[in-house]
Amino acid sequence: MMEKKYQLVAWTKNITDKENARLYVIPSVKHDLIEPFITEITKCRNQQEKDGGYISLKLARRFIRVYEQSARFELLTGNIADAIRFLLLAADYCIKEDELNDDLNWVYYDTDLGNYSYFCGKLRNEFISYCEEALSLAHKYGFEHILAEKMPKRTLELHWEQTAEGRDTC
């Protein structure tokens, strides 16, 4: 009779506590788990390149979704620093189309509707929400130094500017 060999590759901790739930995995399994995120980001970037660098609202939403999913995964696995970075990348794509068109007046072209819409809608709220969540995590877990990195710093400067000026406009 052959003896079976097993290897522990993943385990959970505090799974019933949403805020403190953790998934622990060995590196090779983690790589397998993040592969779909990498694949989707690659597809999005290929589409952006195919479109000559233009990011439509639809493509921006795809980027936002995959970066948010990546952030949630990193939170679950206890990688708070990476989760903060992914949340701020998601926030950045909430305004990416405006930025590429040199128009940060919170107006975007909705290709699905075929017209311009004011940014007081869903993407603006998502932008603010992702920034606020990243700030909260950074302060809660002592990762404020991440907020000073080049990309997060620029995104957060826009956040402060827009929340200061736009609280009553939408």
C-alpha positions in Angstrom: 0.0 0.0 0.0 1.3 3.4 -1.0 1.6 6.1 1.6 0.1 9.5 0.6 2.0 12.7 1.2 0.3 16.0 1.8 1.6 19.5 2.0 -0.2 22.4 3.7 -0.4 25.2 1.1 -3.0 27.6 2.6 -4.8 28.2 5.8 -7.1 30.9 7.3 -7.2 32.8 10.5 -10.1 34.8 12.0 -12.2 34.1 8.9 -15.5 35.0 10.6 -14.0 38.5 11.5 -14.2 40.4 8.3 -11.8 43.1 9.3 -9.1 40.8 10.7 -9.6 37.7 8.4 -6.4 36.5 6.9 -5.5 34.0 4.3 -2.0 32.5 4.5 -0.6 30.8 1.4 2.7 29.5 0.2 4.4 31.7 -2.5 3.7 29.4 -5.4 0.0 29.3 -4.5 -0.1 33.0 -4.1 1.3 33.4 -7.6 -1.4 31.1 -8.9 -4.1 33.2 -7.1 -2.9 36.6 -8.4 -2.4 35.3 -12.0 -5.9 36.3 -13.1 -5.3 39.8 -11.9 -2.1 40.1 -13.9 -3.8 38.6 -16.9 -6.6 41.2 -16.7 -4.2 44.1 -16.2 -2.2 42.9 -19.3 -5.4 42.7 -21.3 -6.4 46.2 -20.3 -3.0 47.6 -21.1 -3.1 45.9 -24.5 -6.5 47.5 -25.2 -5.1 50.9 -24.1 -2.2 50.5 -26.5 -4.5 49.3 -29.3 -6.6 52.5 -28.7 -3.5 54.7 -29.0 -3.2 55.4 -25.3 -6.8 56.5 -24.9 -8.7 55.1 -21.9 -12.4 55.0 -22.4 -14.8 55.0 -19.4 -15.4 51.3 -20.0 -11.7 50.5 -20.0 -11.1 52.7 -16.9 -13.8 50.7 -15.1 -12.0 47.5 -16.0 -8.7 48.8 -14.6 -10.6 50.0 -11.5 -12.2 46.6 -10.9 -9.0 44.6 -11.2 -7.0 47.0 -9.0 -9.8 46.9 -6.4 -9.9 43.1 -6.5 -6.1 43.1 -6.1 -6.4 45.4 -3.1 -9.0 43.1 -1.5 -6.8 40.1 -2.1 -3.8 41.8 -0.6 -5.9 42.8 2.5 -7.0 39.2 2.9 -3.4 38.0 2.8 -2.2 40.7 5.2 -0.2 42.7 2.7 -1.6 46.1 3.8 1.1 48.2 2.0 0.3 46.6 -1.4 -3.5 46.9 -0.7 -3.0 50.6 -0.1 -1.1 51.0 -3.4 -3.7 49.0 -5.3 -6.6 51.1 -3.8 -4.8 54.3 -4.9 -4.2 52.8 -8.4 -8.0 52.1 -8.6 -8.6 55.7 -7.5 -6.2 57.0 -10.1 -8.1 55.2 -12.9 -11.3 56.9 -11.7 -9.8 60.1 -13.2 -7.4 58.6 -15.8 -9.6 59.6 -18.8 -9.8 63.2 -17.6 -6.1 63.3 -17.0 -5.2 62.0 -20.4 -7.4 64.7 -22.0 -5.9 67.4 -19.8 -9.3 68.0 -18.3 -9.4 67.5 -14.6 -12.6 69.5 -14.2 -14.4 66.3 -13.3 -16.1 65.9 -16.6 -15.8 62.7 -18.7 -16.9 61.4 -22.0 -19.2 58.5 -21.6 -18.7 56.3 -24.7 -21.7 54.2 -23.8 -24.0 57.2 -23.8 -22.1 59.1 -26.4 -22.0 62.4 -24.4 -20.1 64.2 -21.7 -21.1 63.8 -18.1 -20.0 65.6 -15.0 -17.7 63.8 -12.7 -20.1 64.3 -9.8 -21.4 60.8 -10.4 -20.2 57.3 -9.6 -16.6 57.6 -10.6 -16.0 60.7 -8.5 -17.5 58.9 -5.5 -15.4 55.9 -6.2 -12.3 58.1 -6.4 -13.0 59.6 -3.1 -13.9 56.3 -1.5 -10.7 54.5 -2.6 -8.6 57.4 -1.4 -10.4 57.5 1.9 -10.0 53.8 2.4 -6.3 53.9 1.5 -5.8 56.8 4.0 -7.7 55.0 6.7 -5.6 51.8 6.2 -2.3 53.7 6.1 -3.1 55.5 9.4 -4.6 52.4 11.1 -1.6 50.1 10.3 1.2 52.7 10.4 1.9 52.8 6.6 1.8 56.6 6.2 5.2 56.4 4.4 3.4 54.9 1.4 1.4 58.0 1.1 4.6 60.0 0.4 5.6 57.8 -2.6 5.4 59.6 -5.9 2.2 58.1 -7.4 0.1 58.0 -4.2 1.2 61.5 -3.3 0.0 62.8 -6.7 -3.3 61.0 -6.4 -3.9 62.2 -2.8 -3.1 65.8 -3.8 -5.9 65.6 -6.3 -8.1 64.0 -3.6 -7.5 66.8 -1.2 -8.0 69.4 -3.9 -11.3 67.9 -5.1 -12.8 67.2 -1.7 -11.9 70.7 -0.5 -13.4 72.4 -3.5 -16.1 70.0 -4.5 -17.9 69.2 -1.3 -20.9 71.4 -2.1 -20.8 71.3 -5.9 -22.2 67.8 -6.5 
